[in-house]
Short mmCIF file of C-alpha atoms and ligand atoms in Angstrom, two decimals:
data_model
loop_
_atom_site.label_atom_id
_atom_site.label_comp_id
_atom_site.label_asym_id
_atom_site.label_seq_id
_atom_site.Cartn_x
_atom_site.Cartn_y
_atom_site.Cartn_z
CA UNK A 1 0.00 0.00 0.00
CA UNK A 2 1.32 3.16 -0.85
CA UNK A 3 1.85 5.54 2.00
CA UNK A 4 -0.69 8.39 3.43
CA UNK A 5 0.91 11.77 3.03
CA UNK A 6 -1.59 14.46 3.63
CA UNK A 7 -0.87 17.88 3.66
CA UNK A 8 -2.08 21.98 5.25
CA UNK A 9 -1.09 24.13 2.78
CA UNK A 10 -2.29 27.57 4.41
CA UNK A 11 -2.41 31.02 2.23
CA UNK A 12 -0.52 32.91 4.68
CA UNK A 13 -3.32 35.59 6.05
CA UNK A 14 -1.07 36.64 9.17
CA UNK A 15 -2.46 33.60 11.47
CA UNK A 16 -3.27 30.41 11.94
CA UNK A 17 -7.20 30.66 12.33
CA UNK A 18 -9.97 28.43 13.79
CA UNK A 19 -11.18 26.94 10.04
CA UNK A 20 -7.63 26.46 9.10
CA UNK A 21 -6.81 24.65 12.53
CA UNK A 22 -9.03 22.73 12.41
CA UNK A 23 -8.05 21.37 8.85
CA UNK A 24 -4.75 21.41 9.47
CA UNK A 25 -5.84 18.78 12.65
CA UNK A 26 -8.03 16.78 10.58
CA UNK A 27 -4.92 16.33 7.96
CA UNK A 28 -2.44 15.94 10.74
CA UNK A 29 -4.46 13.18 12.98
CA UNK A 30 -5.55 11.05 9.12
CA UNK A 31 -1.87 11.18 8.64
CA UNK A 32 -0.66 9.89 12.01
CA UNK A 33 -4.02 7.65 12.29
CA UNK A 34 -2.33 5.72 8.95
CA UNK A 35 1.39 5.98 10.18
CA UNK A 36 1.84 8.46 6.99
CA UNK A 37 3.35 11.54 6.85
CA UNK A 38 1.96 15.43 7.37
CA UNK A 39 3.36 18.26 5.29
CA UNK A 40 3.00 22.15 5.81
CA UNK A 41 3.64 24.44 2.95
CA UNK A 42 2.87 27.93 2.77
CA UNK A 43 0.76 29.37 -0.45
CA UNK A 44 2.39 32.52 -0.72
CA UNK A 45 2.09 33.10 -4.57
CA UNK A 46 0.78 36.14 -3.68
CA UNK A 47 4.05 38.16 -2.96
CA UNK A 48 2.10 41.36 -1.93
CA UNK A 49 0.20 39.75 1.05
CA UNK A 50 2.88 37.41 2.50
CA UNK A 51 5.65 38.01 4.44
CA UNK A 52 8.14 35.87 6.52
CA UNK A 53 5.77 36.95 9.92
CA UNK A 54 2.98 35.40 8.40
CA UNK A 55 4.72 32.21 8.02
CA UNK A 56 5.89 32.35 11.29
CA UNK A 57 2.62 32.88 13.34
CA UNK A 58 1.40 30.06 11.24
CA UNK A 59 4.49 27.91 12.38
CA UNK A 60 3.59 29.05 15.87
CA UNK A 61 -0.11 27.83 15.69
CA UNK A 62 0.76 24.72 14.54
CA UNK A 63 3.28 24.25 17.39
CA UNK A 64 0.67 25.55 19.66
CA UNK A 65 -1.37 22.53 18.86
CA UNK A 66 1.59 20.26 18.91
CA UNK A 67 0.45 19.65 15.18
CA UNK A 68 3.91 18.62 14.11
CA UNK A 69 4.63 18.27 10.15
CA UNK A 70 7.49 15.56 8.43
CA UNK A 71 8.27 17.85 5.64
CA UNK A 72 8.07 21.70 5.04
CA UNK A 73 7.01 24.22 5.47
CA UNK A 74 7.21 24.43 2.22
CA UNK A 75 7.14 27.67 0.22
CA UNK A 76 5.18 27.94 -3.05
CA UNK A 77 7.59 31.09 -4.02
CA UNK A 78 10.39 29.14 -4.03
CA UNK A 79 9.00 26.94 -6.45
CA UNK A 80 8.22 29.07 -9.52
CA UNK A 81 10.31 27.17 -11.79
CA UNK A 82 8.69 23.67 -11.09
CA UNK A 83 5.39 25.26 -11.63
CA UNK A 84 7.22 27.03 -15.17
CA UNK A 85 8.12 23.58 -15.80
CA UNK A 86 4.61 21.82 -15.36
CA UNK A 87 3.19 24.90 -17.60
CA UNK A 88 4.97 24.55 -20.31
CA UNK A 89 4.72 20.62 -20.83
CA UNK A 90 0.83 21.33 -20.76
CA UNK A 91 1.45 24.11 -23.30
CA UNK A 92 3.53 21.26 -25.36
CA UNK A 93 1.17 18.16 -24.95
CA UNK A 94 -1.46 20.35 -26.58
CA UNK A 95 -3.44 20.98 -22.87
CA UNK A 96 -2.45 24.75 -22.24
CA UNK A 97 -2.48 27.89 -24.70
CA UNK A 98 -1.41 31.32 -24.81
CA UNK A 99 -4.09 34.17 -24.65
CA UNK A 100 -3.13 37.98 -25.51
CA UNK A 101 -7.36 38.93 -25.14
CA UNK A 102 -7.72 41.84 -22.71
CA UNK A 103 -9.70 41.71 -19.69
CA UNK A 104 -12.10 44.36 -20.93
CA UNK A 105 -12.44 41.54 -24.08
CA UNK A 106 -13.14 38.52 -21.41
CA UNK A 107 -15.46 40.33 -19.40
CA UNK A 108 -17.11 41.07 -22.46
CA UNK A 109 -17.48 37.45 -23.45
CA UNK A 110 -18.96 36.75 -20.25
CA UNK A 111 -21.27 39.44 -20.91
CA UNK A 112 -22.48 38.14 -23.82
CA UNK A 113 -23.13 34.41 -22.86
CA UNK A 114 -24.98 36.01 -19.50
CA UNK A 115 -27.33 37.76 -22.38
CA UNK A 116 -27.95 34.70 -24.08
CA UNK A 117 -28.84 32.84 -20.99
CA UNK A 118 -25.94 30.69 -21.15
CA UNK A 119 -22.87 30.50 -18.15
CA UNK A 120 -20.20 33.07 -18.34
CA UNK A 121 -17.69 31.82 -19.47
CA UNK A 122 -14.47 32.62 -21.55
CA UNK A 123 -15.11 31.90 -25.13
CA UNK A 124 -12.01 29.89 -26.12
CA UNK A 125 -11.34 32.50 -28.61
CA UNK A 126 -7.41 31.82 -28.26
CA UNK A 127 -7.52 28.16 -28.17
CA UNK A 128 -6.88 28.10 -31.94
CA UNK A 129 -4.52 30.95 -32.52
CA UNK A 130 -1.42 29.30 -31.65
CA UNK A 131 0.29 32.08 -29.84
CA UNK A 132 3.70 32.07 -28.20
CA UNK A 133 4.76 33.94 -25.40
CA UNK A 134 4.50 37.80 -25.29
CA UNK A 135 4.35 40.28 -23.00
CA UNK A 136 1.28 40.44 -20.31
CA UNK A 137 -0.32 36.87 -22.26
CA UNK A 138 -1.85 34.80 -19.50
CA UNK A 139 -1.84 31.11 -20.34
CA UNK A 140 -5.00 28.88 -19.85
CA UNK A 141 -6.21 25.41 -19.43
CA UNK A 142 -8.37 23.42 -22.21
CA UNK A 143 -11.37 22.88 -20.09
CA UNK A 144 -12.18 19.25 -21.29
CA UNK A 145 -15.40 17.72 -22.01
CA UNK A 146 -17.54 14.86 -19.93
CA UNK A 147 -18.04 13.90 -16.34
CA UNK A 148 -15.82 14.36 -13.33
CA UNK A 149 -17.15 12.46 -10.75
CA UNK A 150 -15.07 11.69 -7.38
CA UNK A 151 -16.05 10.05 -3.85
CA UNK A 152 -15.07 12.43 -1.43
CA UNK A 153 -14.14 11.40 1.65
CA UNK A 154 -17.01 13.43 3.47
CA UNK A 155 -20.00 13.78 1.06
CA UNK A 156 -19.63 10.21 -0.64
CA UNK A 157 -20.46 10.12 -4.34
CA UNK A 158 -20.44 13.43 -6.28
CA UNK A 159 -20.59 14.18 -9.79
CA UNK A 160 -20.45 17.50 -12.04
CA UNK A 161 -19.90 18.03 -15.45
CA UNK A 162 -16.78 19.74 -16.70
CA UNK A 163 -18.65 21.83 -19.11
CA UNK A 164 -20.69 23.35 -16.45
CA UNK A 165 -17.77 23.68 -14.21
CA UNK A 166 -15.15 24.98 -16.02
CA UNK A 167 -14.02 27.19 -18.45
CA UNK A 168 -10.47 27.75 -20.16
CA UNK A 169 -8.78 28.74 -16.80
CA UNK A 170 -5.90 30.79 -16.32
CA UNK A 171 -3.03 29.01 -15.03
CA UNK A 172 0.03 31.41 -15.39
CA UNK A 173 -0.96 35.23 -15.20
CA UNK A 174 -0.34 37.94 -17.30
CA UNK A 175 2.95 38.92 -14.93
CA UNK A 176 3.82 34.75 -14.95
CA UNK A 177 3.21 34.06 -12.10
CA UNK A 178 0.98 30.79 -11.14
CA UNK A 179 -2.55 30.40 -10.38
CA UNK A 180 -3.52 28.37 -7.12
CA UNK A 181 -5.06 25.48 -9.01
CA UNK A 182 -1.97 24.93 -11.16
CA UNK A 183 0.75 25.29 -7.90
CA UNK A 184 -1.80 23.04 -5.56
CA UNK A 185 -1.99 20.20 -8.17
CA UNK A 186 1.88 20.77 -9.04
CA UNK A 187 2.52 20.80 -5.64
CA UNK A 188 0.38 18.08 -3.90
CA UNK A 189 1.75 15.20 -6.62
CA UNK A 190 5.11 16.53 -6.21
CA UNK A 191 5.29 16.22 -2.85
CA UNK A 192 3.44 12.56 -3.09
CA UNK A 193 0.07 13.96 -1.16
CA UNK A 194 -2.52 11.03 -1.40
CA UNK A 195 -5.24 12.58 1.08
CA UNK A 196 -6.54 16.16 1.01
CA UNK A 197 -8.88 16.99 3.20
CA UNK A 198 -9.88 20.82 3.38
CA UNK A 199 -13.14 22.95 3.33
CA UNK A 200 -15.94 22.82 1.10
CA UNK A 201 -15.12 26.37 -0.14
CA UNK A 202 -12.74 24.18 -2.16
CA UNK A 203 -15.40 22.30 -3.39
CA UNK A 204 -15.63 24.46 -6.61
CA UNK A 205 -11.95 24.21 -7.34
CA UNK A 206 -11.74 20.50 -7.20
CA UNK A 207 -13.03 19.79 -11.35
CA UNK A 208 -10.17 22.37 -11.91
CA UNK A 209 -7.67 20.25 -9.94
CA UNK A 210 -9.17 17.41 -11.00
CA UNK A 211 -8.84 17.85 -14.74
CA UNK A 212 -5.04 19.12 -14.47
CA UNK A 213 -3.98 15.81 -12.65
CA UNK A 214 -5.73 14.25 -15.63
CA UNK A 215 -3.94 15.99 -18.40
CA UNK A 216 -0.57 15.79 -16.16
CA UNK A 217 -0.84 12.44 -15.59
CA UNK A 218 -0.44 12.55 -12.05
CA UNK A 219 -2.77 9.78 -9.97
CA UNK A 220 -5.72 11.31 -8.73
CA UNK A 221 -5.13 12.24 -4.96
CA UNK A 222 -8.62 11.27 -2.31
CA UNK A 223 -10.41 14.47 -1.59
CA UNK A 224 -12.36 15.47 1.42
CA UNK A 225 -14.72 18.58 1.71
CA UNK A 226 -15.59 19.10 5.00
CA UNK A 227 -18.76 21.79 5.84
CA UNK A 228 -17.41 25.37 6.82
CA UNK A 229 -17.87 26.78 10.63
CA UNK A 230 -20.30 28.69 11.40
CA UNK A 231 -20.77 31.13 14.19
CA UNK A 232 -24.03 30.75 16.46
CA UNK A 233 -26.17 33.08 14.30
CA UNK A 234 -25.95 30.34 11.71
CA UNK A 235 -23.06 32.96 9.76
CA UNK A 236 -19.82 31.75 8.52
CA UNK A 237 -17.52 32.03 10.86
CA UNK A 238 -15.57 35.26 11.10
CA UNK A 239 -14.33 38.07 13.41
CA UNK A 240 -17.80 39.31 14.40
CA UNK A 241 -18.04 36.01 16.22
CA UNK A 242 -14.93 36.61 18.28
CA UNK A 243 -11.16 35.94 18.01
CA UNK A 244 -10.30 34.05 15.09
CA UNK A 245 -6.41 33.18 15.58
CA UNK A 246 -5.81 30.05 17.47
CA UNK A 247 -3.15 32.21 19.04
CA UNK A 248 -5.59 34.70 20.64
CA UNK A 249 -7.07 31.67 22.32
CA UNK A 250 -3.44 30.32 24.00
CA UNK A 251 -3.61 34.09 25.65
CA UNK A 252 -6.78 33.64 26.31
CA UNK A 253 -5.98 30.96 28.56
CA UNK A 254 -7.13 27.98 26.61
CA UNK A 255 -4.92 24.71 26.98
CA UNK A 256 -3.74 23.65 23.90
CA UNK A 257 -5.26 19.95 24.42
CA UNK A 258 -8.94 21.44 25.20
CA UNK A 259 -8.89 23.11 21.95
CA UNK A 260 -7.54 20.09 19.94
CA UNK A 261 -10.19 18.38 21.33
CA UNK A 262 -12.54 21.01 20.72
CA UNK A 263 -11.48 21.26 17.18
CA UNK A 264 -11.79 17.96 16.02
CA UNK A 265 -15.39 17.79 17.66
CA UNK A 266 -16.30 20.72 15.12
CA UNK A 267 -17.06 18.32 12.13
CA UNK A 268 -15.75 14.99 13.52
CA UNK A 269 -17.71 12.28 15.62
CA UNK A 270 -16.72 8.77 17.41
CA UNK A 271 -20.24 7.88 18.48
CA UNK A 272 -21.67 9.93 21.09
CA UNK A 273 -17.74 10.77 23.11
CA UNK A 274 -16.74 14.04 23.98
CA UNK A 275 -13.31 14.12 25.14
CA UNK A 276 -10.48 12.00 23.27
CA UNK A 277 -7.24 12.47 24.34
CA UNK A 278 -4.37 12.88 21.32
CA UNK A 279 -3.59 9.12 21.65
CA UNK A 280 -6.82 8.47 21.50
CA UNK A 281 -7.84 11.16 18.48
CA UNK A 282 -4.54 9.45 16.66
CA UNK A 283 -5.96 5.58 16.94
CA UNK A 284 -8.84 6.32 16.32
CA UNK A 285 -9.56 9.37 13.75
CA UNK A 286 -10.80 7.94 10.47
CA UNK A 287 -12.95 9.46 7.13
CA UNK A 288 -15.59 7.79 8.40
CA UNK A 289 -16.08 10.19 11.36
CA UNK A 290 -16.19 13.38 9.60
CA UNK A 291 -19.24 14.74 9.49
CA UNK A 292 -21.26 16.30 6.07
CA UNK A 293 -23.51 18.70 8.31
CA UNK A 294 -21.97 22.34 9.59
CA UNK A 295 -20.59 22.77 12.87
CA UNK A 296 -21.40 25.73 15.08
CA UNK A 297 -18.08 27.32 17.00
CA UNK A 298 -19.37 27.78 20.41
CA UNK A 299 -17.29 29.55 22.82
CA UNK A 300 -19.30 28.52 25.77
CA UNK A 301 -18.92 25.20 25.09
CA UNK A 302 -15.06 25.57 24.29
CA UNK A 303 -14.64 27.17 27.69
CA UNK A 304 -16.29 24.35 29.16
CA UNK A 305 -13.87 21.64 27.53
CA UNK A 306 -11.23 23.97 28.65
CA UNK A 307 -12.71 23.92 32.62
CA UNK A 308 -12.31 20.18 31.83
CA UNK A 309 -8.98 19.87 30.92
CA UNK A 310 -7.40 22.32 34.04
CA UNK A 311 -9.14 19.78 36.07
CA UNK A 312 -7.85 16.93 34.79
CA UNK A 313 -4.22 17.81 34.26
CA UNK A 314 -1.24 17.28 36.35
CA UNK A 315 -0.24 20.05 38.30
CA UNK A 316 3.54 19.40 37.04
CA UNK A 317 1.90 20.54 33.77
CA UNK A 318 -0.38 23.61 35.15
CA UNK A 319 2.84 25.42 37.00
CA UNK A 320 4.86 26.06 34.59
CA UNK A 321 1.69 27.34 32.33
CA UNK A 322 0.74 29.10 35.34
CA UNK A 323 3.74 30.82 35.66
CA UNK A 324 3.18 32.05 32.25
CA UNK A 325 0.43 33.53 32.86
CA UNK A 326 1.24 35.02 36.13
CA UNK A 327 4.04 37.17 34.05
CA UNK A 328 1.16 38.99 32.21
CA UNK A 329 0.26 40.42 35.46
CA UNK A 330 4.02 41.02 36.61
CA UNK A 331 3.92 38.09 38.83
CA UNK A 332 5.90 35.33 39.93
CA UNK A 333 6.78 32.67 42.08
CA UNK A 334 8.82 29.42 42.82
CA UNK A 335 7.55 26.32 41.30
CA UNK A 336 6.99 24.50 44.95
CA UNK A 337 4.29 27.55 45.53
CA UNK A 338 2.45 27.12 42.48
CA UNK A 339 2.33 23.84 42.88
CA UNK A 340 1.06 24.06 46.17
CA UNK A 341 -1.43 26.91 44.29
CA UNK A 342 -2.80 25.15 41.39
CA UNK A 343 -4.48 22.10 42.65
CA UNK A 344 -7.10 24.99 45.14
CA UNK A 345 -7.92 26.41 41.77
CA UNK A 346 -8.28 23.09 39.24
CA UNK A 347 -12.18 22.43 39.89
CA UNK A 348 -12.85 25.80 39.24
CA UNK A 349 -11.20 27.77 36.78
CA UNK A 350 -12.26 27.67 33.31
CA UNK A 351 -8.78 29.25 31.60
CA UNK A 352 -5.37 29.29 33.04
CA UNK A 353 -5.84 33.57 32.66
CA UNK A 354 -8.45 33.20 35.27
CA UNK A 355 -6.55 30.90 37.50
CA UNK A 356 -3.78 33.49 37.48
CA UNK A 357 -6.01 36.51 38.10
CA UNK A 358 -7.75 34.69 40.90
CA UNK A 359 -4.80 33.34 42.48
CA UNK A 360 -3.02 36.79 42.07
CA UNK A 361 -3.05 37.48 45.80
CA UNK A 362 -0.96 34.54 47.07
CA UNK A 363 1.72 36.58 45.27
CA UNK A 364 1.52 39.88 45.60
CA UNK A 365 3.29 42.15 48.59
CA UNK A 366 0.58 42.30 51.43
CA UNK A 367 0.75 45.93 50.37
CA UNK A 368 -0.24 45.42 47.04
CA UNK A 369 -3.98 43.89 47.76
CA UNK A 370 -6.46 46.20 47.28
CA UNK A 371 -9.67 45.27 49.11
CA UNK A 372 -12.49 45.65 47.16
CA UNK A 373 -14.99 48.33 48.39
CA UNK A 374 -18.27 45.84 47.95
CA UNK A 375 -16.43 42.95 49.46
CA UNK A 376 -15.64 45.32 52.80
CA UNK A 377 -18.68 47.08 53.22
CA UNK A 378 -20.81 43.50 53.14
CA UNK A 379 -18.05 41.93 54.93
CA UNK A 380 -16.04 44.29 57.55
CA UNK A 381 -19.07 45.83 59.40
CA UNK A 382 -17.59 47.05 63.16
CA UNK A 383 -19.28 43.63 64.69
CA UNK A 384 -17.32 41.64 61.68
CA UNK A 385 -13.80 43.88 62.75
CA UNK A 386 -14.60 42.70 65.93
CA UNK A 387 -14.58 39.26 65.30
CA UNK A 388 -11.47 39.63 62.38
CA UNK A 389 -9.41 40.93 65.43
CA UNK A 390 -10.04 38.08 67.77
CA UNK A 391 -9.51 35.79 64.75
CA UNK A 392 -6.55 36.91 64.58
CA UNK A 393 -5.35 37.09 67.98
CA UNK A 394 -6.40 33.33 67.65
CA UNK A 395 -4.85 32.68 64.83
CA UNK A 396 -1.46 34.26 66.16
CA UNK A 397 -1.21 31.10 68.52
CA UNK A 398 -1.25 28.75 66.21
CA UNK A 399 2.36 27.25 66.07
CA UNK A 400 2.03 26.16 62.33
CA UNK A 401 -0.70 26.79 59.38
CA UNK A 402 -1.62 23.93 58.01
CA UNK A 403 -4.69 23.02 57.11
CA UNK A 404 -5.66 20.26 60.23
CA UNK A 405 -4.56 23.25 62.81
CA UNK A 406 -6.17 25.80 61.64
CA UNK A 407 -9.47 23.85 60.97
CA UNK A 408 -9.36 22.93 64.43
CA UNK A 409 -8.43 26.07 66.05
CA UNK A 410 -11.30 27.93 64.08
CA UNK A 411 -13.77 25.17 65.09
CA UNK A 412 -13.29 26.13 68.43
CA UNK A 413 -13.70 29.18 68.47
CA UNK A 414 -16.99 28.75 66.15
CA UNK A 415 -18.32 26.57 68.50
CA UNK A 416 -17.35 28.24 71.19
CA UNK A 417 -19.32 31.51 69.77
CA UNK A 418 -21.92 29.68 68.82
CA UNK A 419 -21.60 31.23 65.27
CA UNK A 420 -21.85 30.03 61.52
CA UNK A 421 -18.42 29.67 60.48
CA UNK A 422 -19.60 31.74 57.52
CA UNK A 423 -19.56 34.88 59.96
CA UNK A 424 -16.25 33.96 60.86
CA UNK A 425 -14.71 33.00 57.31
CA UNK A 426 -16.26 35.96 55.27
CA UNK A 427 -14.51 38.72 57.19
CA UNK A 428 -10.81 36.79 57.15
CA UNK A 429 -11.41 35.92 53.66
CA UNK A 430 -11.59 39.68 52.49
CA UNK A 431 -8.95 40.56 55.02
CA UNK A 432 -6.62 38.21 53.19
CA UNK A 433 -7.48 38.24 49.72
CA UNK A 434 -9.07 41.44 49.24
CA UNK A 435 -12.29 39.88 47.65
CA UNK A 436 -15.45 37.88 49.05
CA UNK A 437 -14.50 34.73 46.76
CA UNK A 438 -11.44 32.20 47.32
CA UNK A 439 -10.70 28.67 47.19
CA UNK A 440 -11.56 26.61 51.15
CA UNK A 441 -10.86 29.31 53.73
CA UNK A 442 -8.12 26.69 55.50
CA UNK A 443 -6.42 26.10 52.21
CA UNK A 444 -5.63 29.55 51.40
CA UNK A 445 -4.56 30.18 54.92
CA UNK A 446 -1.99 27.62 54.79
CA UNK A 447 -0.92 28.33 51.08
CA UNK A 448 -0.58 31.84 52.05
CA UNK A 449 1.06 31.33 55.38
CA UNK A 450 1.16 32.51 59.00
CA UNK A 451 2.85 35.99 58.90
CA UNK A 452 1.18 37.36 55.46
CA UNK A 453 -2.38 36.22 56.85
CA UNK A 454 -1.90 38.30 59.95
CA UNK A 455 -0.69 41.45 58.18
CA UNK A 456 -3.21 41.43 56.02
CA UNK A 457 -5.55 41.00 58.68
CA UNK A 458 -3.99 43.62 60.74
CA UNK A 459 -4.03 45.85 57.39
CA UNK A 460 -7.98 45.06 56.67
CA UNK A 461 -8.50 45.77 60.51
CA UNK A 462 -6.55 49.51 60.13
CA UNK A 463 -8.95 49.84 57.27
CA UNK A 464 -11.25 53.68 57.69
CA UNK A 465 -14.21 52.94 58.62
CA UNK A 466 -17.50 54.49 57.23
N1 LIG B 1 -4.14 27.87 0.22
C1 LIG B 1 -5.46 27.33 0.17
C2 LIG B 1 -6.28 27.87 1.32
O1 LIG B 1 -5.70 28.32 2.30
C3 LIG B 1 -5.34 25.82 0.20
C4 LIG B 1 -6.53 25.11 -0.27
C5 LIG B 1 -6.32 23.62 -0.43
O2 LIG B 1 -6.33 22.91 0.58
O3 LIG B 1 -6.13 23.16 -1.56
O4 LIG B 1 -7.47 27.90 1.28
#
């Protein structure tokens, strides 16, 4: 059997975005599910629009996602000359022809056949002229006659005629350089691709491709159109629905895994599971799985995989991301204190950026937390100050904070008072954190440690009051 190579061959747009991801995934995890090979190359025919950058935050998405490629990336501007190569042997097997019409003439032609009902198309007026090269002449492809009929990967049989399809296509412009259809098909046999799997926006390309691998002689690769994403107003996808590069979401806070598996989810099934892990994605991805209906990009339900993931991970893997994080906000800390950090935050942060704002306080200078006015007023009543300072006082005698001695000492003294340990825990919790919200009162005590508890507490007690 002849190996699977498959292939993401992204038009560099300046990042690596969600519909591109996720094709890039699909192409990556067909090509590891077969023990083939994946290969990146960048479609930069377009000189104007492309710049090293580009190919870079491309390169950086893909390592985001830990989609890793055997060959490339590729540029298509360093490969005029194959392309020049491929162009002229159509020219010479009788496939390819010069044109020197205008585009004022062209548009006209497509003018015409519009008025008598009948497809624009190019009227094939150079096919018999037999012109050679000359300045501005495009060259273009015999459209040829009869069926071309494929089963895709993701939408089974399909069938369209040629004539209806295509006309006599441009495959070198007027300034020589190559039209997409000519470099893809150049560049996918070339480079042995037996699997493409991209977006059905491609769809109208693929009699195009189709016929040039015929006239070529190239064996016809497997295609697979897969249904576009669609925001949740039923729209393609685009900015209005929110960030689009995969990068935005890493700063967002999203683990790389959560969106993997979020990705593949948009437009791939195994029964009715939700969460695969990458070993699991790579046994068991297959054609099979990928779905013909849209997918709807839902950042709710992203956010939710996401929640998933932080819970699940190892906190050996959360610090170091942590810490990552933590430098947006000019913080930092040893790795033995975010470790001991992380696990009070897994069940309940839903991205690593609001782990690190939430856990911001274990880190910063007592002198740094600013209590927040809502949180004090509820909290820090006179009768709650009262109660803070004797807390405290309490709190002062115990030898060592961990959590089994200062649940017990604060037991006590709840008992003893006869109070909800609400009353007691609202008022130190503010005192120590600023806010009315933090992981189990005992944990953070102990994470944070004996003296910073009791000057914040002393500072929360010196607060004005109103
Ligand atoms: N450069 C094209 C794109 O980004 C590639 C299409 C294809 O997969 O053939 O849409």
């Amino acid at each position: 059997m002849t190996k699977v190579v498959t292939r993401f061959p992204p038009s560099p747009t300046g990042y690596l975005h969600i519909g591109g991801a996720r094709t890039a995934l699909f192409n990556w995890l067909f090509a590891r599910a077969h023990d083939g090979e994946f290969v990146l190359r960048i479609e930069d025919t377009d000189q104007a629009r492309s710049t090293p950058e580009m190919t870079q935050a491309i390169v950086d998405g893909m390592n985001w996602l830990g989609l890793d490629w055997d060959h490339g990336p590729y540029l298509q501007s360093d490969r005029t000359e194959l392309y020049n190569q491929h162009i002229e042997k159509l020219i010479e097997t009788g496939h390819a022809y010069y044109c020197d019409c205008t585009s004022e003439q062209v548009d006209a032609m497509r003018e015409k056949a519009r008025a008598e009902g009948k497809k624009p198309k190019y009227d094939e007026s150079c096919r018999s002229k037999n012109l050679g090269p000359g300045e501005g002449r495009v060259v273009r492809f015999k459209a040829p006659e009869g069926l071309c009929a494929w089963k895709d990967l993701v939408k089974g049989p399909i069938s369209m005629d040629y004539q209806e399809m295509v006309d006599d296509f441009i495959i070198r412009r007027g300034n020589g350089s190559p039209m997409y259809n000519l470099a893809v098909v150049v560049d996918d046999a070339d480079m042995g691709v037996t699997h493409i799997i991209r977006g059905e926006d491609h769809l109208s390309n693929n009699p195009k491709q189709m016929a040039l691998y015929n006239a070529l002689g190239y064996p016809m690769p497997e295609f697979g159109h897969v249904p576009m994403i669609f925001g949740s107003d039923k729209k393609k996808l685009s900015k209005r629905h929110g960030a689009m590069s995969v990068m935005e979401y890493e700063k967002m806070g999203f683990l790389p895994e959560a969106m993997v598996n979020y990705l593949v989810r948009l437009g791939w099934g195994h029964g009715d599971q939700e969460v695969f892990s990458r070993e699991e994605l790579v046994e068991l991805f297959n054609a099979k799985g990928l779905n013909s209906s849209p997918s709807m990009f839902d950042l709710t339900k992203l956010t939710s995989v996401n929640a998933h993931y932080i819970k699940e991970a190892s906190v050996e893997s959360l610090v170091p991301l942590l810490a990552r994080y933590l430098k947006d906000l000019d913080l930092e800390a040893d790795d033995a204190k975010l470790a001991e950090i992380v696990p009070l935050y897994q069940p309940r942060a839903t991205t690593m950026v609001e782990m690190a704002e939430q856990c911001a306080f274990f880190l910063m200078d007592d002198e740094q937390i600013e209590f927040e006015e809502k949180a004090v007023k509820k909290n820090l009543k006179p009768a709650a100050r009262e109660l803070l300072a004797e807390v405290r006082a309490l709190l002062a005698t115990v030898d060592e904070f961990t959590e089994a001695a200062l649940e017990e000492a604060l037991h006590a003294f709840a008992e003893e008072r006869e109070l909800k340990f609400g009353k007691i825990a609202q008022p130190v919790r503010v005192a120590i954190t600023g806010r009315s919200f933090s992981p189990g009162l005992y944990e953070t005590l102990a994470v944070l440690g004996k003296d910073k508890s009791l000057n914040r507490m002393d500072r929360a007690l010196a607060l004005p009051q109103d």
